[in-house]
JSON list of C-alpha atoms in Angstrom, two decimals:
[
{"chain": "A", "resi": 1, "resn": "UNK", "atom": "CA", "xyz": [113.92, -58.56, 320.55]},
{"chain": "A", "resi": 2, "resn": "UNK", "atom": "CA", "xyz": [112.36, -56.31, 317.98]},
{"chain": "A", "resi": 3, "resn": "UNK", "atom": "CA", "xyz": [110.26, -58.03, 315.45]},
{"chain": "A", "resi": 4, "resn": "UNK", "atom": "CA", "xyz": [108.12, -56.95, 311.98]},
{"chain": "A", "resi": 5, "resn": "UNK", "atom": "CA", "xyz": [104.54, -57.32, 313.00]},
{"chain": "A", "resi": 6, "resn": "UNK", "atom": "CA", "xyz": [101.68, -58.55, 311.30]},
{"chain": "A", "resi": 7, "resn": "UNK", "atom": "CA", "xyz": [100.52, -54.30, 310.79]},
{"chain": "A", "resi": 8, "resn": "UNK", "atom": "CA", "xyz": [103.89, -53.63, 309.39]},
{"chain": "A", "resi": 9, "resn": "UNK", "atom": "CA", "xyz": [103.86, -56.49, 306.98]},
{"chain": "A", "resi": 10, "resn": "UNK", "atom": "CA", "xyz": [100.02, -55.58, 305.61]},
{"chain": "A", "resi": 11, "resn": "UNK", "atom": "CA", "xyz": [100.85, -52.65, 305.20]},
{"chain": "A", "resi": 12, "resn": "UNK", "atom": "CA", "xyz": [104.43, -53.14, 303.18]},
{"chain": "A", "resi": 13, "resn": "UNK", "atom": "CA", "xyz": [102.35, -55.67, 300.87]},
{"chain": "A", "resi": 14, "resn": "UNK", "atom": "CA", "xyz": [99.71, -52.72, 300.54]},
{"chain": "A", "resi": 15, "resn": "UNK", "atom": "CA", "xyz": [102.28, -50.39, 299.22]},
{"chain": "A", "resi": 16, "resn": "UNK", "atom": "CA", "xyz": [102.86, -52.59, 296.01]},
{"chain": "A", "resi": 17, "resn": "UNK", "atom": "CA", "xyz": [99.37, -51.90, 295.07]},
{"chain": "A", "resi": 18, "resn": "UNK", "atom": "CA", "xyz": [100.34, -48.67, 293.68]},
{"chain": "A", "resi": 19, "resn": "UNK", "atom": "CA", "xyz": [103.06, -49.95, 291.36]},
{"chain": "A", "resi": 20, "resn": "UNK", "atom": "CA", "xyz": [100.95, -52.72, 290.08]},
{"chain": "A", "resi": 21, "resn": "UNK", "atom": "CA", "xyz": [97.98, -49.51, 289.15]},
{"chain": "A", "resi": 22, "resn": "UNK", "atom": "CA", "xyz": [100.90, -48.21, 287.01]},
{"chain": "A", "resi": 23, "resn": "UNK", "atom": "CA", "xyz": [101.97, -51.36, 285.17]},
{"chain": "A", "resi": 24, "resn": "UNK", "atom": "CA", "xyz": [98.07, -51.77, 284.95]},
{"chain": "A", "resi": 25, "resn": "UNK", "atom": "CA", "xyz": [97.36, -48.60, 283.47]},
{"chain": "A", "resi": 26, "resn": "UNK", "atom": "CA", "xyz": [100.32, -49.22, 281.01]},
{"chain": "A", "resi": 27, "resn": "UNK", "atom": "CA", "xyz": [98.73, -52.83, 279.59]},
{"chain": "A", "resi": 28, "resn": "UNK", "atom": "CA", "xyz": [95.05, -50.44, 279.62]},
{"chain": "A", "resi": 29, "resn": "UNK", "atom": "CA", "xyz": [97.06, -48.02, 277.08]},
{"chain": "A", "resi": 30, "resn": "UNK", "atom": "CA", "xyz": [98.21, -50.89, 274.58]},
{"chain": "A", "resi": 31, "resn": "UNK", "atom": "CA", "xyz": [94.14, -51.28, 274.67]},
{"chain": "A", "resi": 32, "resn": "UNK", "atom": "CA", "xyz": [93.04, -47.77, 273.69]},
{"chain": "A", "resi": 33, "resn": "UNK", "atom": "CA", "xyz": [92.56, -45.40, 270.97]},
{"chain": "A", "resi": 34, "resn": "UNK", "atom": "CA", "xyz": [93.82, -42.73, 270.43]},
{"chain": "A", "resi": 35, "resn": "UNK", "atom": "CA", "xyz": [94.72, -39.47, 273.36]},
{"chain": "A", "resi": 36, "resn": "UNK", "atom": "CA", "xyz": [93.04, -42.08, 275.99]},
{"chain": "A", "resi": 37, "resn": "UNK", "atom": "CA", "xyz": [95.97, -44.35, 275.49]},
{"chain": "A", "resi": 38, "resn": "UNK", "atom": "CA", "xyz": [98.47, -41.94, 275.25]},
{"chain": "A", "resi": 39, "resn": "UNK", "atom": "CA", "xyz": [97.06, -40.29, 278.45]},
{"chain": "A", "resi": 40, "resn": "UNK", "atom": "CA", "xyz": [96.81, -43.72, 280.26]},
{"chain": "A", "resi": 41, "resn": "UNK", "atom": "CA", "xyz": [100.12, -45.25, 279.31]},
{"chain": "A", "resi": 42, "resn": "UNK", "atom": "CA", "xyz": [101.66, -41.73, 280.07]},
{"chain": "A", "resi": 43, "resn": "UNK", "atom": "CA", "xyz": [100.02, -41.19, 283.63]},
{"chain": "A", "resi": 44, "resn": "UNK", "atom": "CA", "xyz": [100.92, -45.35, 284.44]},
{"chain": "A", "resi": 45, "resn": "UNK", "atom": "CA", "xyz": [104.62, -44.79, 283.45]},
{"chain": "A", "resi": 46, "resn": "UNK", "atom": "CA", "xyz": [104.80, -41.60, 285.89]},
{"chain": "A", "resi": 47, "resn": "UNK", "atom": "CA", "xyz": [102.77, -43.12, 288.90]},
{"chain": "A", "resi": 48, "resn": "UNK", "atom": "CA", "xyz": [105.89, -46.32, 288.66]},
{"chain": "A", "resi": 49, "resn": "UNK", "atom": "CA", "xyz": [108.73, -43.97, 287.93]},
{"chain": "A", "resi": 50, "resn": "UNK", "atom": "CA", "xyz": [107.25, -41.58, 290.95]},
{"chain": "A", "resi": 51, "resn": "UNK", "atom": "CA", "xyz": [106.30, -43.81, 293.43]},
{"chain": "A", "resi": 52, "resn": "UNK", "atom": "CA", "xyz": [109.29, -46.17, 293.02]},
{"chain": "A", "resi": 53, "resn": "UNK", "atom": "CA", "xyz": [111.49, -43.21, 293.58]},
{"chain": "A", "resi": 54, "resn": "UNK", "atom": "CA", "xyz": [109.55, -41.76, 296.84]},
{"chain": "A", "resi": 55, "resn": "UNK", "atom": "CA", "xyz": [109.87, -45.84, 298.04]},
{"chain": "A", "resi": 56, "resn": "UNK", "atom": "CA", "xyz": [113.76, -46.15, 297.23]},
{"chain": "A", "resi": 57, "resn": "UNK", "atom": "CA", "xyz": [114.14, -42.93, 299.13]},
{"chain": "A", "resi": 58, "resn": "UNK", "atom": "CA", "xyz": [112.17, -43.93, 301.93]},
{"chain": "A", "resi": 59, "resn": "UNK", "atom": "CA", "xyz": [114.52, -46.96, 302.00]},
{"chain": "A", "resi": 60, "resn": "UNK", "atom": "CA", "xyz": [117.65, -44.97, 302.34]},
{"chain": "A", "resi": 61, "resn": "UNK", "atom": "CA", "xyz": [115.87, -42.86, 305.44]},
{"chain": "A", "resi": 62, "resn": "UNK", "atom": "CA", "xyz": [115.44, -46.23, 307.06]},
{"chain": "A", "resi": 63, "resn": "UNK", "atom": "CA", "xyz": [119.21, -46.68, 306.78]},
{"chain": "A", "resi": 64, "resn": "UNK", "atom": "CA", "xyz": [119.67, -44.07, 308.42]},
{"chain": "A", "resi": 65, "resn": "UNK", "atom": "CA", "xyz": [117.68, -44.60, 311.00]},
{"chain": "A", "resi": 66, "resn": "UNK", "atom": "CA", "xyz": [120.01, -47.65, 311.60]},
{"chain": "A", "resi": 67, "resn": "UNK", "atom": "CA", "xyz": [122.80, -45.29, 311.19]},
{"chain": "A", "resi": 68, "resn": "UNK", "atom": "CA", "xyz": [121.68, -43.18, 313.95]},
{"chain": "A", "resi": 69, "resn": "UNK", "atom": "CA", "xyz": [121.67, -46.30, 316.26]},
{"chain": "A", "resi": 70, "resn": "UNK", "atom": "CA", "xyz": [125.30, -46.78, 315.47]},
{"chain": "A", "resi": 71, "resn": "UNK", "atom": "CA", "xyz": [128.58, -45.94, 317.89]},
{"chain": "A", "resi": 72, "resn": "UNK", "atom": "CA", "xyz": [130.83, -47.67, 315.41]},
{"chain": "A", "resi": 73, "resn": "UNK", "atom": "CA", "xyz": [130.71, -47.84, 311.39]},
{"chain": "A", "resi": 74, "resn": "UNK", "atom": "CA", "xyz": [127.73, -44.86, 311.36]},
{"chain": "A", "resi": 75, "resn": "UNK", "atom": "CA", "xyz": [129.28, -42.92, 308.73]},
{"chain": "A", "resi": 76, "resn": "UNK", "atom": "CA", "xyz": [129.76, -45.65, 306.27]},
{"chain": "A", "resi": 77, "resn": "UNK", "atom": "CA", "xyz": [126.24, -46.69, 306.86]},
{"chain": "A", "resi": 78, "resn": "UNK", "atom": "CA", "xyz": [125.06, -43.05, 306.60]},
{"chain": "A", "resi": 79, "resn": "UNK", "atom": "CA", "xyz": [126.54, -42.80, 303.28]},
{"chain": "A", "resi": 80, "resn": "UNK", "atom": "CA", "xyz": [125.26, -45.82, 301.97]},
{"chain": "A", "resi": 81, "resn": "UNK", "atom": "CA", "xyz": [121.73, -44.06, 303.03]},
{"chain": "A", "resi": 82, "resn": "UNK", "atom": "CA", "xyz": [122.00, -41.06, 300.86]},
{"chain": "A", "resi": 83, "resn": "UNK", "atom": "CA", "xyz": [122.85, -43.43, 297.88]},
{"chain": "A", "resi": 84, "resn": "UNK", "atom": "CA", "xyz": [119.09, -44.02, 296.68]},
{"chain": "A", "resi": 85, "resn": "UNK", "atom": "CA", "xyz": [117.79, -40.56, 297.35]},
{"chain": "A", "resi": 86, "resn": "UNK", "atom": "CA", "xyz": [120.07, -39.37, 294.93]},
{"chain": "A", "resi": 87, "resn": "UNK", "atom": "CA", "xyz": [119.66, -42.31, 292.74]},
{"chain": "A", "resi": 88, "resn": "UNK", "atom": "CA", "xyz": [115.77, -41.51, 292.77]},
{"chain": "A", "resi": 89, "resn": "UNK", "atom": "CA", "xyz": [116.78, -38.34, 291.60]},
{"chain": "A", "resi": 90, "resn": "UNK", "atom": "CA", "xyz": [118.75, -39.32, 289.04]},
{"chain": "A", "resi": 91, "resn": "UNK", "atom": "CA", "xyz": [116.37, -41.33, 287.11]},
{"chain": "A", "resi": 92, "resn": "UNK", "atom": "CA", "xyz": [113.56, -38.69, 287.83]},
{"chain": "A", "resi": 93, "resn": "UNK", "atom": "CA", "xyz": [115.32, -36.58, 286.24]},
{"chain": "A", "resi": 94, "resn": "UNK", "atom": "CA", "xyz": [116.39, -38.94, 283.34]},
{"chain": "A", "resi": 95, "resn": "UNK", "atom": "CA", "xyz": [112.84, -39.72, 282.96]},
{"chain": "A", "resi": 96, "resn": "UNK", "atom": "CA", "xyz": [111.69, -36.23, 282.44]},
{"chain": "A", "resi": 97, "resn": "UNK", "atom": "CA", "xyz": [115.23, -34.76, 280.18]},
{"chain": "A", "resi": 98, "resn": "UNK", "atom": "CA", "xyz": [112.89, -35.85, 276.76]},
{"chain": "A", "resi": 99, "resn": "UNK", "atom": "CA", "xyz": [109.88, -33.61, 277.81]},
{"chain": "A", "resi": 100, "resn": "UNK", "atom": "CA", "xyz": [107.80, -32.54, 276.20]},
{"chain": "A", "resi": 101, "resn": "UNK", "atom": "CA", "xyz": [108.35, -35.87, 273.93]},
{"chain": "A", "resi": 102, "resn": "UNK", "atom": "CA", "xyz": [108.01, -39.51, 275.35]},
{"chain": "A", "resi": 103, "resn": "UNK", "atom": "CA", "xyz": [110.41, -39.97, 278.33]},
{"chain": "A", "resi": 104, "resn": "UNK", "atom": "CA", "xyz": [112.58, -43.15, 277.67]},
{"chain": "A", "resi": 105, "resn": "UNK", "atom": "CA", "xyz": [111.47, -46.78, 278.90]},
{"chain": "A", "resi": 106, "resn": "UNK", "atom": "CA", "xyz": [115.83, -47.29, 280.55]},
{"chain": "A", "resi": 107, "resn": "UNK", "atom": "CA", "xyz": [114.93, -44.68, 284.00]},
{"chain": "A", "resi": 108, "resn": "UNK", "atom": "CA", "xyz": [112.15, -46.80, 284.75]},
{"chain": "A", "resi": 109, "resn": "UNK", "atom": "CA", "xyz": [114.95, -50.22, 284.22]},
{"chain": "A", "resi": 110, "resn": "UNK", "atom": "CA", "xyz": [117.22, -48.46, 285.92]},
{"chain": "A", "resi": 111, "resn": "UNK", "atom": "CA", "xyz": [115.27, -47.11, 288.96]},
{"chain": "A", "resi": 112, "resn": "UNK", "atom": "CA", "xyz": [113.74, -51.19, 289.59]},
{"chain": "A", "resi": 113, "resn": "UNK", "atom": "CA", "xyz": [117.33, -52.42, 289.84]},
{"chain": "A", "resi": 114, "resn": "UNK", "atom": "CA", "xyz": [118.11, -50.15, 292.15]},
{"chain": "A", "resi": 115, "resn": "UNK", "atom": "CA", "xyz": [115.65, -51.00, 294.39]},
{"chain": "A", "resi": 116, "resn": "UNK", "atom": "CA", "xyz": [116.52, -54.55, 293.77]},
{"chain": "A", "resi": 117, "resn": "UNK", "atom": "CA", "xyz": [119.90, -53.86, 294.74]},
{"chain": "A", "resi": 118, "resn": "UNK", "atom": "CA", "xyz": [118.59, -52.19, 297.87]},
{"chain": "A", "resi": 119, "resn": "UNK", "atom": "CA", "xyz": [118.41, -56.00, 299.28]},
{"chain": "A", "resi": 120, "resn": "UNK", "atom": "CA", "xyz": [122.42, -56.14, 299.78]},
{"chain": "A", "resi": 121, "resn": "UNK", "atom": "CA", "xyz": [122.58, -53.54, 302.69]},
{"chain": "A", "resi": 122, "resn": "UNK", "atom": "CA", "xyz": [118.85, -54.81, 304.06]},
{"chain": "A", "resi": 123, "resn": "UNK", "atom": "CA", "xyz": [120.39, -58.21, 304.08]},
{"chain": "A", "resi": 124, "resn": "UNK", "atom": "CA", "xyz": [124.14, -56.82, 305.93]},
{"chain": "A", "resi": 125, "resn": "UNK", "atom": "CA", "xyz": [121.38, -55.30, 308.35]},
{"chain": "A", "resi": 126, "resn": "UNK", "atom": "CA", "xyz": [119.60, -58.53, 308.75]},
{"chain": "A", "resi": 127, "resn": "UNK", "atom": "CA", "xyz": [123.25, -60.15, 309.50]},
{"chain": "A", "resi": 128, "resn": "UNK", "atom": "CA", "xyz": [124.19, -57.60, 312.20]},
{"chain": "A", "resi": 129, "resn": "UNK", "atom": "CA", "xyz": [121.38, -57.71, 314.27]},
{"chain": "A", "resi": 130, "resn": "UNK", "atom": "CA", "xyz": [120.60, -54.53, 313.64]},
{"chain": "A", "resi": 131, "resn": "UNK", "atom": "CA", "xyz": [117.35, -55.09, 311.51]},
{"chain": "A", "resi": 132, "resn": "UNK", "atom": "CA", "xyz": [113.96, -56.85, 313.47]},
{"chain": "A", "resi": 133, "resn": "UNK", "atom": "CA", "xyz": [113.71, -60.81, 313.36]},
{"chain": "A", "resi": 134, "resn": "UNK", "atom": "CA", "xyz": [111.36, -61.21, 310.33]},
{"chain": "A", "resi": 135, "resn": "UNK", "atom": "CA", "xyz": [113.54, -58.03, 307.95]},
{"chain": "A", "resi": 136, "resn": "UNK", "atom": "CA", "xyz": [114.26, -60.14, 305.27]},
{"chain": "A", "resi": 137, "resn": "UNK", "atom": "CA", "xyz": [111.26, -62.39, 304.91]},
{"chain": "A", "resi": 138, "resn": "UNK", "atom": "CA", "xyz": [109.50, -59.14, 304.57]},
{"chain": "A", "resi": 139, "resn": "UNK", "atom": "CA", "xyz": [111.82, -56.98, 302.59]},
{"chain": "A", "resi": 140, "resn": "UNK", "atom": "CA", "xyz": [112.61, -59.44, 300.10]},
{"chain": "A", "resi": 141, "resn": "UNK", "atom": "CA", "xyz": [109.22, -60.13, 298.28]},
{"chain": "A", "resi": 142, "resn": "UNK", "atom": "CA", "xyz": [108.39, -56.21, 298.74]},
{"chain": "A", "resi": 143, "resn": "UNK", "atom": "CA", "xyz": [112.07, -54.64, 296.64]},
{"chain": "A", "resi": 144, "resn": "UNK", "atom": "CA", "xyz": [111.49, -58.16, 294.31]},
{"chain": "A", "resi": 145, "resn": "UNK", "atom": "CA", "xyz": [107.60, -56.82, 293.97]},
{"chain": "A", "resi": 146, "resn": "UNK", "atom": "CA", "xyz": [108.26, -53.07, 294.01]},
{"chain": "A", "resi": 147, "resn": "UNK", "atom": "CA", "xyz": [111.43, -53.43, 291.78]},
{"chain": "A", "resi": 148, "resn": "UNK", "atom": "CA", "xyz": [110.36, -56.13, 289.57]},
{"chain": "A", "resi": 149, "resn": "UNK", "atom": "CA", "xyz": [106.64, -53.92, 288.81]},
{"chain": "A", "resi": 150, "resn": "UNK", "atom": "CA", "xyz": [109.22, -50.66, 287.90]},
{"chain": "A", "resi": 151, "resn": "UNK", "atom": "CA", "xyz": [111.12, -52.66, 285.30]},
{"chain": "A", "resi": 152, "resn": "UNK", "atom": "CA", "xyz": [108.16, -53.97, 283.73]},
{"chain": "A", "resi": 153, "resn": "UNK", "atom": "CA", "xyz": [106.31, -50.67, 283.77]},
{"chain": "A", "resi": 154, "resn": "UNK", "atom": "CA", "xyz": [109.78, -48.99, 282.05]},
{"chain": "A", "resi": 155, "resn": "UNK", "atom": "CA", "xyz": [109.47, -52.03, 279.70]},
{"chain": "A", "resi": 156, "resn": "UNK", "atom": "CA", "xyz": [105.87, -52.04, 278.81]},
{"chain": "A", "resi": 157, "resn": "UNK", "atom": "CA", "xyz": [105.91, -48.10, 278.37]},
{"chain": "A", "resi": 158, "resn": "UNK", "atom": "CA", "xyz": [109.20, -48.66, 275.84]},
{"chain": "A", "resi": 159, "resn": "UNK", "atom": "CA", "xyz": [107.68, -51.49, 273.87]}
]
């Protein structure tokens, strides 16, 4: 039976460090004077609206992945997967539509929920048998953690 590992699950926890730079750099901003906080609060927004959106994309290619394993019920599945690269896209895009002026705090809000939401088709993957033993105990704290450090960095930037 397939199973997450102990390498797989460092390494998932690893990849919040990122997001939790951003929301850092974001709390250093409220801090400084001046073109350093602008540049800080700036550069921490873009890091959690960037890396969130490379993450919720890599989750879709995982879906397909599953998808590809499929005889039966691989196109739904498939479509499902090209739901948060476009998503991703989306908000990237939302984020940057105020440039050269402050992007809006809602992309960032928007772009955590989705990867919240990504939980619903890891957990119908989890119910199938079609996920490892050990996909939800490790997918769970990393979309709360990754999606949970997005809204707050959309939140923090806004406020």
């Amino acid at each position: 039976m397939m199973r997450v590992g102990p390498v797989a699950r460092m390494l998932g926890f690893a990849g919040l460090l990122p997001q939790a730079v951003a929301v850092l750099l974001i709390v250093l901003a409220r801090r400084s004077v001046g073109d350093l906080g602008f540049v800080l609060a700036l550069t921490g927004y873009w890091l959690a609206m960037l890396y969130g959106a490379l993450i919720l994309s890599f989750l879709g290619g995982i879906w397909w992945g599953f998808a590809m394993r499929r005889e039966a019920g691989q196109g739904a599945l498939a479509g499902f997967a090209v739901v948060p690269s476009l998503v991703a896209l989306g908000t990237v895009i939302a984020g940057a539509w105020k440039l050269p002026h402050l992007p809006s705090p809602w992309p960032a809000v928007v772009l955590g929920s989705a990867i919240l939401l990504t939980l619903l088709v890891d957990r119908r993957l989890a119910e199938t048998g079609e996920a490892p033993e050990g996909w939800m105990t490790l997918r769970v704290p990393l979309s709360v953690g990754l999606g949970g450090l997005t809204i707050v960095a959309g939140i923090l930037f806004g406020g």
